[in-house]
Short mmCIF file of C-alpha atoms (C1' of nucleotides) in Angstrom, two decimals:
data_model
loop_
_atom_site.label_atom_id
_atom_site.label_comp_id
_atom_site.label_asym_id
_atom_site.label_seq_id
_atom_site.Cartn_x
_atom_site.Cartn_y
_atom_site.Cartn_z
CA MET A 1 0.00 0.00 0.00
CA THR A 2 1.02 3.65 -0.15
CA GLU A 3 3.24 3.71 2.88
CA SER A 4 4.46 7.17 3.81
CA THR A 5 8.23 6.84 3.64
CA PRO A 6 9.65 6.96 7.18
CA ALA A 7 12.37 9.49 6.28
CA PRO A 8 15.46 7.30 5.64
CA GLY A 9 17.77 7.15 8.63
CA GLU A 10 15.65 8.71 11.33
CA PRO A 11 12.87 6.75 13.03
CA ARG A 12 9.34 8.09 12.62
CA VAL A 13 8.70 8.58 16.31
CA PRO A 14 11.63 8.51 18.76
CA GLY A 15 10.43 5.84 21.20
CA ALA A 16 8.05 3.98 18.92
CA ARG A 17 9.09 0.62 17.52
CA GLU A 18 8.06 -0.06 13.95
CA ILE A 19 5.05 -2.39 14.00
CA PRO A 20 4.96 -4.83 11.03
CA GLU A 21 2.00 -4.46 8.71
CA ALA A 22 0.87 -8.04 9.28
CA THR A 23 0.75 -7.36 13.00
CA VAL A 24 -1.20 -4.13 12.58
CA ALA A 25 -3.84 -6.06 10.62
CA ARG A 26 -4.29 -8.46 13.53
CA LEU A 27 -4.42 -5.93 16.37
CA PRO A 28 -8.11 -5.10 15.77
CA VAL A 29 -8.90 -8.81 16.06
CA TYR A 30 -7.18 -9.01 19.41
CA LEU A 31 -8.95 -5.85 20.49
CA ARG A 32 -12.31 -7.33 19.72
CA ALA A 33 -11.54 -10.54 21.60
CA LEU A 34 -10.28 -8.60 24.62
CA THR A 35 -13.44 -6.51 24.63
CA ALA A 36 -15.51 -9.68 24.66
CA LEU A 37 -13.44 -11.06 27.52
CA ALA A 38 -13.77 -7.83 29.47
CA ASP A 39 -17.55 -7.82 28.94
CA ALA A 40 -17.63 -11.38 30.25
CA GLY A 41 -15.87 -10.19 33.40
CA THR A 42 -12.56 -11.94 32.74
CA ALA A 43 -9.68 -10.11 34.42
CA THR A 44 -6.72 -12.09 33.09
CA CYS A 45 -5.97 -14.33 30.13
CA SER A 46 -3.03 -16.27 28.76
CA SER A 47 -1.64 -15.96 25.26
CA GLU A 48 -2.97 -19.45 24.62
CA GLU A 49 -6.56 -18.48 25.47
CA LEU A 50 -6.46 -15.23 23.55
CA ALA A 51 -4.87 -16.99 20.59
CA SER A 52 -7.48 -19.72 20.37
CA SER A 53 -10.33 -17.22 20.60
CA THR A 54 -8.86 -15.19 17.73
CA GLY A 55 -7.82 -18.13 15.59
CA VAL A 56 -4.09 -17.48 15.57
CA ASN A 57 -1.02 -19.30 16.79
CA SER A 58 -0.05 -18.40 20.38
CA ALA A 59 3.56 -17.75 19.44
CA LYS A 60 2.46 -15.34 16.76
CA LEU A 61 0.17 -13.60 19.21
CA ARG A 62 2.98 -13.14 21.72
CA LYS A 63 5.33 -11.84 19.05
CA ASP A 64 2.65 -9.42 17.85
CA LEU A 65 2.09 -8.10 21.36
CA SER A 66 5.82 -7.82 21.94
CA TYR A 67 5.98 -5.09 19.30
CA LEU A 68 3.76 -2.94 21.50
CA GLY A 69 5.83 -3.50 24.61
CA SER A 70 6.07 -5.92 27.51
CA TYR A 71 2.54 -5.87 28.82
CA GLY A 72 2.25 -9.45 30.09
CA THR A 73 3.36 -11.15 33.29
CA ARG A 74 5.28 -14.42 33.02
CA GLY A 75 3.56 -17.28 34.77
CA VAL A 76 0.29 -15.29 34.82
CA GLY A 77 -0.72 -13.91 31.45
CA TYR A 78 -2.14 -10.58 30.40
CA ASP A 79 -4.39 -8.18 32.29
CA VAL A 80 -7.39 -7.95 29.98
CA ALA A 81 -8.35 -4.31 30.64
CA TYR A 82 -4.76 -3.08 30.53
CA LEU A 83 -3.84 -4.90 27.34
CA ARG A 84 -7.06 -3.78 25.73
CA TYR A 85 -6.28 -0.17 26.47
CA GLN A 86 -2.75 -0.47 25.14
CA ILE A 87 -3.87 -2.01 21.87
CA ALA A 88 -6.67 0.53 21.46
CA ARG A 89 -4.17 3.32 22.02
CA GLN A 90 -1.71 1.91 19.49
CA ILE A 91 -4.38 1.51 16.83
CA GLY A 92 -5.75 4.93 17.60
CA VAL A 93 -9.31 4.01 18.49
CA THR A 94 -9.12 5.81 21.81
CA GLN A 95 -9.54 8.97 19.77
CA ASP A 96 -12.56 10.20 17.90
CA TRP A 97 -12.38 9.72 14.13
CA PRO A 98 -14.87 11.73 12.09
CA VAL A 99 -15.65 9.93 8.83
CA VAL A 100 -17.55 10.76 5.66
CA ILE A 101 -19.25 8.17 3.48
CA VAL A 102 -19.79 8.93 -0.20
CA GLY A 103 -22.41 6.99 -2.13
CA ILE A 104 -25.73 6.08 -0.50
CA GLY A 105 -26.63 2.88 -2.28
CA ASN A 106 -27.32 -0.35 -0.47
CA LEU A 107 -23.75 -0.56 0.70
CA GLY A 108 -23.68 3.05 1.88
CA HIS A 109 -26.79 2.35 3.93
CA ALA A 110 -25.25 -0.76 5.43
CA LEU A 111 -22.09 1.11 6.35
CA ALA A 112 -23.98 4.05 7.86
CA ASN A 113 -25.95 1.68 10.04
CA TYR A 114 -23.01 -0.49 11.04
CA SER A 115 -22.68 -0.29 14.80
CA GLY A 116 -19.13 -1.59 14.72
CA PHE A 117 -17.93 1.81 13.57
CA ARG A 118 -19.33 3.98 16.31
CA SER A 119 -18.24 1.64 19.07
CA ARG A 120 -14.64 1.96 17.92
CA GLY A 121 -14.36 5.70 17.78
CA PHE A 122 -15.51 6.21 14.20
CA ARG A 123 -18.23 8.83 13.86
CA VAL A 124 -20.05 9.25 10.57
CA VAL A 125 -20.42 13.02 10.26
CA ALA A 126 -22.01 13.04 6.82
CA LEU A 127 -23.38 10.89 4.03
CA LEU A 128 -22.73 12.40 0.63
CA ASP A 129 -24.46 11.65 -2.62
CA ALA A 130 -24.40 13.30 -6.01
CA ASP A 131 -28.08 12.52 -6.62
CA PRO A 132 -30.11 15.65 -5.63
CA ASP A 133 -33.21 13.52 -4.97
CA ARG A 134 -31.60 11.84 -2.00
CA GLN A 135 -30.67 14.93 -0.12
CA ASP A 136 -33.74 15.18 2.04
CA GLU A 137 -33.17 11.76 3.53
CA VAL A 138 -31.81 11.00 6.95
CA VAL A 139 -30.00 7.67 7.22
CA ALA A 140 -29.00 6.22 10.58
CA GLY A 141 -29.49 9.61 12.16
CA VAL A 142 -27.12 11.31 9.74
CA ASP A 143 -28.12 13.85 7.12
CA VAL A 144 -27.58 13.07 3.47
CA ARG A 145 -25.74 16.03 1.96
CA PRO A 146 -24.85 17.02 -1.60
CA PHE A 147 -21.42 15.86 -2.71
CA ARG A 148 -20.34 19.40 -3.47
CA ASP A 149 -20.35 20.14 0.26
CA LEU A 150 -17.42 17.77 0.75
CA ASP A 151 -14.77 20.44 1.21
CA ARG A 152 -16.75 22.36 3.77
CA ILE A 153 -17.68 19.28 5.78
CA VAL A 154 -14.13 17.98 5.83
CA ARG A 155 -12.88 21.36 6.97
CA GLU A 156 -15.52 21.88 9.63
CA HIS A 157 -15.22 18.44 11.22
CA GLY A 158 -11.56 17.78 10.63
CA VAL A 159 -12.27 14.64 8.66
CA ALA A 160 -9.19 12.55 7.84
CA ILE A 161 -10.86 9.32 6.72
CA GLY A 162 -13.26 8.89 3.80
CA VAL A 163 -15.25 5.89 2.65
CA ILE A 164 -16.11 5.37 -1.03
CA ALA A 165 -19.26 3.31 -1.66
CA THR A 166 -20.08 4.56 -5.14
CA PRO A 167 -20.18 2.69 -8.45
CA ALA A 168 -16.77 2.05 -9.99
CA VAL A 169 -16.97 4.77 -12.61
CA ALA A 170 -17.39 7.51 -10.00
CA ALA A 171 -14.72 6.27 -7.61
CA GLN A 172 -11.64 8.02 -9.03
CA ASN A 173 -13.39 11.36 -9.20
CA VAL A 174 -14.59 11.02 -5.62
CA ALA A 175 -11.09 10.05 -4.51
CA ASP A 176 -9.60 13.09 -6.25
CA ARG A 177 -12.08 15.39 -4.56
CA MET A 178 -11.42 13.76 -1.21
CA VAL A 179 -7.68 14.26 -1.55
CA THR A 180 -8.19 17.89 -2.56
CA ALA A 181 -10.42 18.41 0.46
CA GLY A 182 -7.65 17.17 2.73
CA ILE A 183 -8.58 13.54 3.37
CA THR A 184 -5.51 11.33 3.75
CA SER A 185 -7.00 7.86 4.32
CA ILE A 186 -9.55 6.22 2.02
CA LEU A 187 -11.48 3.00 2.41
CA ASN A 188 -12.62 2.00 -1.08
CA PHE A 189 -15.49 -0.40 -1.68
CA ALA A 190 -15.78 0.39 -5.38
CA PRO A 191 -14.26 -2.18 -7.71
CA ALA A 192 -11.70 0.22 -9.13
CA VAL A 193 -7.98 0.87 -8.69
CA LEU A 194 -7.50 4.36 -7.30
CA ALA A 195 -4.57 6.60 -8.12
CA VAL A 196 -3.68 8.86 -5.20
CA PRO A 197 -0.64 10.98 -4.34
CA ASP A 198 2.02 9.84 -1.87
CA GLY A 199 0.99 10.28 1.71
CA VAL A 200 -2.57 9.15 1.09
CA ASP A 201 -3.42 5.62 2.24
CA VAL A 202 -5.97 3.56 0.37
CA ARG A 203 -7.39 0.25 1.50
CA LYS A 204 -9.67 -1.70 -0.77
CA VAL A 205 -12.48 -4.08 0.11
CA ASP A 206 -13.83 -5.99 -2.86
CA LEU A 207 -16.77 -8.25 -2.13
CA SER A 208 -16.63 -10.20 -5.37
CA ILE A 209 -12.88 -10.84 -5.13
CA GLU A 210 -13.36 -12.68 -1.85
CA LEU A 211 -16.00 -14.89 -3.43
CA GLN A 212 -13.75 -15.59 -6.38
CA ILE A 213 -10.94 -16.71 -4.09
CA LEU A 214 -13.37 -19.12 -2.43
CA ALA A 215 -14.49 -20.36 -5.84
CA TYR A 216 -10.89 -21.09 -6.79
CA HIS A 217 -10.37 -23.31 -3.75
CA GLU A 218 -13.79 -24.87 -4.10
CA GLN A 219 -13.02 -25.83 -7.67
CA ARG A 220 -9.78 -27.45 -6.55
CA LYS A 221 -11.58 -29.43 -3.85
CA THR A 222 -14.14 -30.90 -6.20
CA GLY A 223 -11.58 -31.31 -8.96
CA ALA A 224 -14.02 -29.74 -11.41
CA ALA A 225 -11.73 -27.78 -13.71
CA THR A 226 -13.07 -26.44 -16.97
CA ASP A 227 -11.73 -27.78 -20.24
CA PRO A 228 -8.43 -26.00 -20.87
CA ASP A 229 -8.95 -26.34 -24.65
CA PRO A 230 -7.60 -23.10 -26.18
CA LEU A 231 -10.23 -23.21 -28.92
CA ALA A 232 -12.88 -22.51 -26.31
CA VAL A 233 -11.64 -18.92 -26.30
CA GLN A 234 -13.77 -18.22 -29.31
CA GLY A 235 -16.84 -18.40 -27.13
CA GLY A 236 -15.20 -16.31 -24.45
CA VAL A 237 -16.49 -15.95 -20.91
CA ALA A 238 -20.00 -14.65 -20.45
CA MET B 1 -6.79 -20.15 6.35
CA THR B 2 -8.17 -23.66 6.53
CA GLU B 3 -6.25 -25.09 3.60
CA SER B 4 -7.20 -28.64 2.74
CA THR B 5 -3.95 -30.53 3.17
CA PRO B 6 -2.67 -31.59 -0.26
CA ALA B 7 -1.94 -35.16 0.83
CA PRO B 8 1.80 -35.13 1.73
CA GLY B 9 3.92 -36.38 -1.11
CA GLU B 10 1.47 -36.53 -3.96
CA PRO B 11 0.43 -33.39 -5.85
CA ARG B 12 -3.24 -32.47 -5.74
CA VAL B 13 -3.80 -32.64 -9.48
CA PRO B 14 -1.19 -34.28 -11.74
CA GLY B 15 -0.65 -31.57 -14.32
CA ALA B 16 -1.66 -28.55 -12.26
CA ARG B 17 1.06 -26.32 -10.87
CA GLU B 18 0.47 -25.08 -7.35
CA ILE B 19 -0.59 -21.45 -7.54
CA PRO B 20 0.67 -19.35 -4.58
CA GLU B 21 -2.04 -17.88 -2.37
CA ALA B 22 -0.83 -14.32 -2.97
CA THR B 23 -1.19 -14.87 -6.70
CA VAL B 24 -4.68 -16.35 -6.37
CA ALA B 25 -5.76 -13.21 -4.53
CA ARG B 26 -4.61 -11.05 -7.44
CA LEU B 27 -6.09 -13.08 -10.29
CA PRO B 28 -9.58 -11.58 -9.84
CA VAL B 29 -8.03 -8.12 -10.13
CA TYR B 30 -6.39 -9.03 -13.42
CA LEU B 31 -9.63 -10.57 -14.59
CA ARG B 32 -11.51 -7.35 -13.95
CA ALA B 33 -8.93 -5.27 -15.77
CA LEU B 34 -8.94 -7.63 -18.76
CA THR B 35 -12.71 -7.48 -18.93
CA ALA B 36 -12.52 -3.69 -19.01
CA LEU B 37 -9.92 -3.84 -21.79
CA ALA B 38 -12.02 -6.32 -23.77
CA ASP B 39 -15.10 -4.09 -23.38
CA ALA B 40 -13.03 -1.19 -24.69
CA GLY B 41 -12.17 -3.24 -27.74
CA THR B 42 -8.50 -3.76 -26.93
CA ALA B 43 -7.17 -6.96 -28.50
CA THR B 44 -3.66 -7.06 -27.05
CA CYS B 45 -1.87 -5.61 -24.05
CA SER B 46 1.61 -5.74 -22.54
CA SER B 47 2.40 -6.73 -18.96
CA GLU B 48 3.35 -3.12 -18.36
CA GLU B 49 -0.09 -1.82 -19.37
CA LEU B 50 -1.99 -4.46 -17.48
CA ALA B 51 0.20 -3.94 -14.43
CA SER B 52 -0.31 -0.20 -14.31
CA SER B 53 -4.07 -0.55 -14.64
CA THR B 54 -4.20 -2.99 -11.75
CA GLY B 55 -1.72 -1.20 -9.53
CA VAL B 56 0.94 -3.90 -9.39
CA ASN B 57 4.53 -4.23 -10.48
CA SER B 58 4.92 -5.58 -14.04
CA ALA B 59 7.44 -8.21 -12.96
CA LYS B 60 5.04 -9.45 -10.32
CA LEU B 61 2.25 -9.59 -12.87
CA ARG B 62 4.34 -11.66 -15.27
CA LYS B 63 5.38 -14.02 -12.51
CA ASP B 64 1.76 -14.41 -11.44
CA LEU B 65 0.67 -15.22 -14.97
CA SER B 66 3.56 -17.65 -15.41
CA TYR B 67 1.96 -19.90 -12.77
CA LEU B 68 -1.01 -20.38 -15.08
CA GLY B 69 1.13 -21.21 -18.11
CA SER B 70 2.86 -19.43 -20.97
CA TYR B 71 0.03 -17.44 -22.44
CA GLY B 72 1.92 -14.39 -23.68
CA THR B 73 3.95 -13.73 -26.80
CA ARG B 74 7.40 -12.18 -26.42
CA GLY B 75 7.74 -8.93 -28.25
CA VAL B 76 3.96 -8.62 -28.47
CA GLY B 77 2.19 -9.06 -25.15
CA TYR B 78 -0.96 -10.91 -24.17
CA ASP B 79 -4.10 -11.57 -26.17
CA VAL B 80 -6.77 -9.96 -24.00
CA ALA B 81 -9.64 -12.38 -24.72
CA TYR B 82 -7.47 -15.46 -24.47
CA LEU B 83 -5.79 -14.45 -21.22
CA ARG B 84 -9.11 -13.44 -19.77
CA TYR B 85 -10.57 -16.85 -20.51
CA GLN B 86 -7.58 -18.67 -19.01
CA ILE B 87 -7.73 -16.67 -15.79
CA ALA B 88 -11.49 -17.09 -15.51
CA ARG B 89 -11.09 -20.82 -15.98
CA GLN B 90 -8.36 -21.07 -13.34
CA ILE B 91 -10.42 -19.15 -10.79
CA GLY B 92 -13.48 -21.12 -11.67
CA VAL B 93 -15.80 -18.29 -12.69
CA THR B 94 -16.56 -19.91 -16.03
CA GLN B 95 -18.83 -22.21 -14.05
CA ASP B 96 -22.10 -21.35 -12.33
CA TRP B 97 -21.83 -20.99 -8.54
CA PRO B 98 -25.12 -21.14 -6.66
CA VAL B 99 -24.83 -19.16 -3.42
CA VAL B 100 -27.01 -18.66 -0.35
CA ILE B 101 -26.96 -15.53 1.77
CA VAL B 102 -28.01 -15.77 5.42
CA GLY B 103 -29.05 -12.61 7.25
CA ILE B 104 -31.11 -9.95 5.49
CA GLY B 105 -30.03 -6.80 7.27
CA ASN B 106 -28.61 -3.81 5.45
CA LEU B 107 -25.56 -5.79 4.47
CA GLY B 108 -27.59 -8.74 3.24
CA HIS B 109 -29.57 -6.37 1.07
CA ALA B 110 -26.42 -4.80 -0.31
CA LEU B 111 -24.94 -8.19 -1.12
CA ALA B 112 -28.12 -9.48 -2.76
CA ASN B 113 -28.21 -6.43 -5.00
CA TYR B 114 -24.52 -6.44 -5.82
CA SER B 115 -24.22 -6.86 -9.57
CA GLY B 116 -20.58 -7.91 -9.32
CA PHE B 117 -21.68 -11.35 -8.15
CA ARG B 118 -23.97 -12.35 -10.96
CA SER B 119 -21.61 -11.11 -13.65
CA ARG B 120 -18.93 -13.48 -12.35
CA GLY B 121 -20.88 -16.68 -12.23
CA PHE B 122 -22.28 -16.33 -8.73
CA ARG B 123 -26.04 -16.84 -8.56
CA VAL B 124 -27.91 -16.05 -5.36
CA VAL B 125 -30.46 -18.87 -5.12
CA ALA B 126 -31.90 -17.88 -1.75
CA LEU B 127 -31.85 -15.28 1.00
CA LEU B 128 -32.38 -16.84 4.40
CA ASP B 129 -33.47 -15.15 7.59
CA ALA B 130 -34.57 -16.46 10.95
CA ASP B 131 -37.09 -13.64 11.38
CA PRO B 132 -40.52 -14.98 10.25
CA ASP B 133 -41.74 -11.44 9.51
CA ARG B 134 -39.34 -11.09 6.63
CA GLN B 135 -40.31 -14.18 4.75
CA ASP B 136 -42.83 -12.58 2.45
CA GLU B 137 -40.30 -10.20 1.03
CA VAL B 138 -38.59 -10.43 -2.31
CA VAL B 139 -35.16 -8.82 -2.45
CA ALA B 140 -33.35 -8.29 -5.73
CA GLY B 141 -35.66 -10.77 -7.39
CA VAL B 142 -34.85 -13.50 -4.90
CA ASP B 143 -37.28 -14.92 -2.35
CA VAL B 144 -36.56 -14.55 1.34
CA ARG B 145 -36.89 -18.00 2.89
CA PRO B 146 -36.92 -19.27 6.47
CA PHE B 147 -33.53 -20.32 7.76
CA ARG B 148 -34.78 -23.82 8.53
CA ASP B 149 -35.05 -24.46 4.79
CA LEU B 150 -31.27 -24.29 4.47
CA ASP B 151 -30.69 -28.03 4.10
CA ARG B 152 -33.30 -28.45 1.43
CA ILE B 153 -32.16 -25.45 -0.57
CA VAL B 154 -28.52 -26.51 -0.45
CA ARG B 155 -29.46 -30.00 -1.58
CA GLU B 156 -31.78 -28.88 -4.37
CA HIS B 157 -29.43 -26.30 -5.88
CA GLY B 158 -26.11 -27.96 -5.11
CA VAL B 159 -24.90 -24.95 -3.15
CA ALA B 160 -21.21 -25.07 -2.18
CA ILE B 161 -20.71 -21.45 -1.08
CA GLY B 162 -22.52 -19.66 1.73
CA VAL B 163 -22.41 -16.03 2.83
CA ILE B 164 -22.98 -15.05 6.45
CA ALA B 165 -24.33 -11.52 6.97
CA THR B 166 -25.88 -11.98 10.40
CA PRO B 167 -25.01 -10.36 13.73
CA ALA B 168 -21.95 -11.84 15.43
CA VAL B 169 -23.85 -13.89 18.00
CA ALA B 170 -25.68 -15.87 15.34
CA ALA B 171 -22.69 -16.50 13.09
CA GLN B 172 -21.29 -19.69 14.62
CA ASN B 173 -24.69 -21.36 14.66
CA VAL B 174 -25.28 -20.42 11.04
CA ALA B 175 -21.84 -21.74 10.10
CA ASP B 176 -22.52 -25.05 11.86
CA ARG B 177 -25.80 -25.45 10.05
CA MET B 178 -24.14 -24.58 6.74
CA VAL B 179 -21.45 -27.20 7.25
CA THR B 180 -24.05 -29.81 8.18
CA ALA B 181 -26.02 -28.94 5.07
CA GLY B 182 -22.95 -29.61 2.96
CA ILE B 183 -21.53 -26.16 2.30
CA THR B 184 -17.73 -26.20 2.09
CA SER B 185 -16.85 -22.53 1.51
CA ILE B 186 -18.03 -19.67 3.71
CA LEU B 187 -17.68 -15.93 3.27
CA ASN B 188 -18.17 -14.40 6.71
CA PHE B 189 -19.11 -10.75 7.23
CA ALA B 190 -19.97 -11.16 10.89
CA PRO B 191 -17.32 -9.93 13.33
CA ALA B 192 -16.74 -13.38 14.82
CA VAL B 193 -14.10 -16.09 14.53
CA LEU B 194 -15.71 -19.22 13.13
CA ALA B 195 -14.70 -22.75 14.06
CA VAL B 196 -15.20 -25.14 11.16
CA PRO B 197 -13.96 -28.66 10.41
CA ASP B 198 -11.02 -29.34 8.09
CA GLY B 199 -11.95 -29.16 4.46
CA VAL B 200 -14.17 -26.14 4.92
CA ASP B 201 -12.72 -22.81 3.79
CA VAL B 202 -13.64 -19.60 5.57
CA ARG B 203 -12.80 -16.10 4.41
CA LYS B 204 -13.61 -13.15 6.59
CA VAL B 205 -14.41 -9.59 5.63
CA ASP B 206 -14.52 -7.20 8.55
CA LEU B 207 -15.52 -3.65 7.72
CA SER B 208 -14.40 -2.12 10.99
CA ILE B 209 -11.00 -3.81 10.92
CA GLU B 210 -10.15 -2.09 7.67
CA LEU B 211 -11.06 1.28 9.15
CA GLN B 212 -8.95 0.55 12.22
CA ILE B 213 -5.92 -0.22 10.07
CA LEU B 214 -6.40 3.14 8.35
CA ALA B 215 -6.72 4.84 11.72
CA TYR B 216 -3.42 3.33 12.84
CA HIS B 217 -1.56 4.79 9.88
CA GLU B 218 -3.44 8.05 10.11
CA GLN B 219 -2.41 8.41 13.72
CA ARG B 220 1.21 7.82 12.78
CA LYS B 221 1.04 10.45 10.05
CA THR B 222 -0.26 13.17 12.30
CA GLY B 223 1.90 12.02 15.19
CA ALA B 224 -1.12 12.23 17.50
CA ALA B 225 -0.54 9.33 19.87
CA THR B 226 -2.55 9.05 23.03
CA ASP B 227 -0.89 9.38 26.41
CA PRO B 228 0.73 6.02 27.12
CA ASP B 229 0.28 6.63 30.88
CA PRO B 230 -0.57 3.20 32.34
CA LEU B 231 -2.80 4.83 34.97
CA ALA B 232 -5.23 5.78 32.23
CA VAL B 233 -6.29 2.14 32.20
CA GLN B 234 -8.69 2.91 35.01
CA GLY B 235 -10.89 4.78 32.64
CA GLY B 236 -10.62 2.13 29.98
CA VAL B 237 -11.73 2.58 26.41
CA ALA B 238 -15.34 3.50 25.78
"C1'" DA C 1 12.99 -20.67 51.22
"C1'" DA C 2 13.20 -23.77 47.73
"C1'" DG C 3 11.51 -26.45 44.09
"C1'" DA C 4 7.84 -27.54 40.80
"C1'" DG C 5 4.83 -25.70 37.53
"C1'" DT C 6 3.29 -22.02 34.38
"C1'" DT C 7 3.61 -18.46 30.97
"C1'" DT C 8 5.92 -14.67 28.65
"C1'" DG C 9 9.30 -12.65 25.48
"C1'" DT C 10 12.53 -13.42 21.89
"C1'" DG C 11 16.65 -15.31 19.23
"C1'" DA C 12 17.10 -18.20 15.40
"C1'" DA C 13 15.58 -21.12 11.51
"C1'" DC C 14 12.56 -21.55 7.91
"C1'" DG C 15 9.49 -20.49 4.03
"C1'" DC C 16 6.97 -17.53 1.07
"C1'" DA C 17 6.62 -13.37 -1.61
"C1'" DA C 18 8.58 -9.28 -4.05
"C1'" DG C 19 11.67 -7.26 -7.14
"C1'" DC C 20 15.76 -7.18 -10.12
"C1'" DA C 21 17.93 -8.22 -14.19
"C1'" DC C 22 18.65 -10.71 -18.23
"C1'" DA C 23 18.38 -14.41 -21.79
"C1'" DA C 24 14.98 -16.08 -25.00
"C1'" DA C 25 11.66 -15.18 -28.39
"C1'" DC C 26 9.06 -12.41 -31.01
"C1'" DT C 27 8.16 -8.12 -34.67
"C1'" DC C 28 9.46 -4.89 -37.96
"C1'" DG C 29 12.11 -2.36 -41.27
"C1'" DA C 30 15.79 -2.34 -44.54
"C1'" DT D 1 18.15 -12.36 -44.32
"C1'" DC D 2 19.89 -9.58 -40.75
"C1'" DG D 3 19.97 -6.37 -37.09
"C1'" DA D 4 17.56 -3.28 -33.98
"C1'" DG D 5 13.85 -2.88 -30.88
"C1'" DT D 6 10.28 -4.92 -27.82
"C1'" DT D 7 8.32 -7.88 -24.40
"C1'" DT D 8 7.91 -12.23 -22.04
"C1'" DG D 9 9.37 -15.79 -18.72
"C1'" DT D 10 12.32 -16.84 -14.96
"C1'" DG D 11 16.68 -17.64 -11.96
"C1'" DC D 12 18.42 -15.26 -8.15
"C1'" DT D 13 18.62 -12.10 -4.30
"C1'" DT D 14 16.50 -9.83 -0.67
"C1'" DG D 15 13.17 -8.98 2.78
"C1'" DC D 16 9.21 -10.03 5.52
"C1'" DG D 17 6.32 -13.11 8.23
"C1'" DT D 18 5.70 -17.47 10.65
"C1'" DT D 19 7.04 -20.94 13.68
"C1'" DC D 20 10.00 -23.29 16.90
"C1'" DA D 21 12.16 -23.68 21.09
"C1'" DC D 22 13.95 -22.12 25.26
"C1'" DA D 23 15.71 -18.99 28.93
"C1'" DA D 24 13.73 -15.65 32.06
"C1'" DA D 25 10.34 -14.43 35.27
"C1'" DC D 26 6.51 -15.19 37.71
"C1'" DT D 27 3.09 -18.08 41.23
"C1'" DC D 28 2.03 -21.59 44.34
"C1'" DT D 29 2.72 -25.35 47.40
"C1'" DT D 30 5.26 -27.45 50.91
#
DNA sequence: AAGAGTTTGTGAACGCAAGCACAAACTCGA
DNA sequence: TCGAGTTTGTGCTTGCGTTCACAAACTCTT
């Protein structure tokens, strides 16, 4: 992904270790498991327990946590509340993150209503849509605003993160406008490759790609491969 | 992920090369780009062109394609239609994949309406929901059926792939029922870790995890880390 | 206080993936 | 036919991520 170059030679933050990308991707999973444990009233847990409830290897879990610091106690395990706070702080979900969502189709609706956002510090400050007919609606308690208001909304609320839930053809234009408005992190649900300047992070979630990966493995399981006959190309794929 | 062990010693399929997981994950991206090129009337393209339109390195693209076979022509490039067919065949999207979706919330609606499924061989044969009030609805031209019909529907349509779009608490039960019914690939949108027997593949898409990864990098960019004071644990994270 | 049992943190080995760089194989013009 | 230009396919190097395995550090019982 578009990693902001850490200025060759000098570390990004003096005391902060560099956390590997693979570890960063797992921290939210640990956070969720710790929250569940805390809600269940559990005060302490071992790396083995936490690992099995998150579906990872316990050695990997311990190595992941070691990048954050030494927050466990040998012979005992981890304090659930303490570890949870430390992970939340590292990820950044102890802060408030104002977010805008662009594109109010089915997916935009689903995202606006998704409770998992609010509970982790993400606050949807506006839903934007280019269609003027939609701008009287209120979805999930948030006003639908015209897309042209993007700049003002970003400025007023200090929005750093934008979500694109538009059709593919509109995605690049939306991304450009977001970047211009000052957004530096984009979560893209549109099936399109976005070009953005350095310093802007883009993560992509593609629903059909995940299904296709499953189909690949499923095909291998059942051994049902299509005829590799090159002549079949004439017909093409539907 | 739960990779079906390829029987130590003997290759899974005699003639088939083993395609690396990282490559499999990119094949759908190439497929989409090739479809766009074909729609635009392009007959031939180089690895450089295809790479830039999919956002990957051209060397990586060529290496990925080399796992499928030698489908390019040196000095010329790749035949768009031919390569597209070969990739589609390898992934398995030249076949028809009947799919069931369980959980008709906002996300279920979005998935049922998503055109990217049908155009790639995925056919939603049923939407299942435990709520009896919803079973008169028709969403995206597909009947909403009671969850208890799962077994029959899977049997009748030969469903191999199931999608879980329920709340987290229901997910494991749904997965168990899916496995019992004969489903061997699950796409899970619920924020829960699923336990499934060997031979069943699970892929997870977690909307809030992606946002949290963005937040982590965003926090690093702005240098706005929260006070690491251990005493703050008393307050905990909201 | 000492030994047995438990669990963390991490050095080291291993394996997969990314990228470089170049020979091989093609086209095209003279 | 030959040489210049283009593009693929791939061996090799490098780096990252995973896993193993064990010393260090803790608790608990006697």
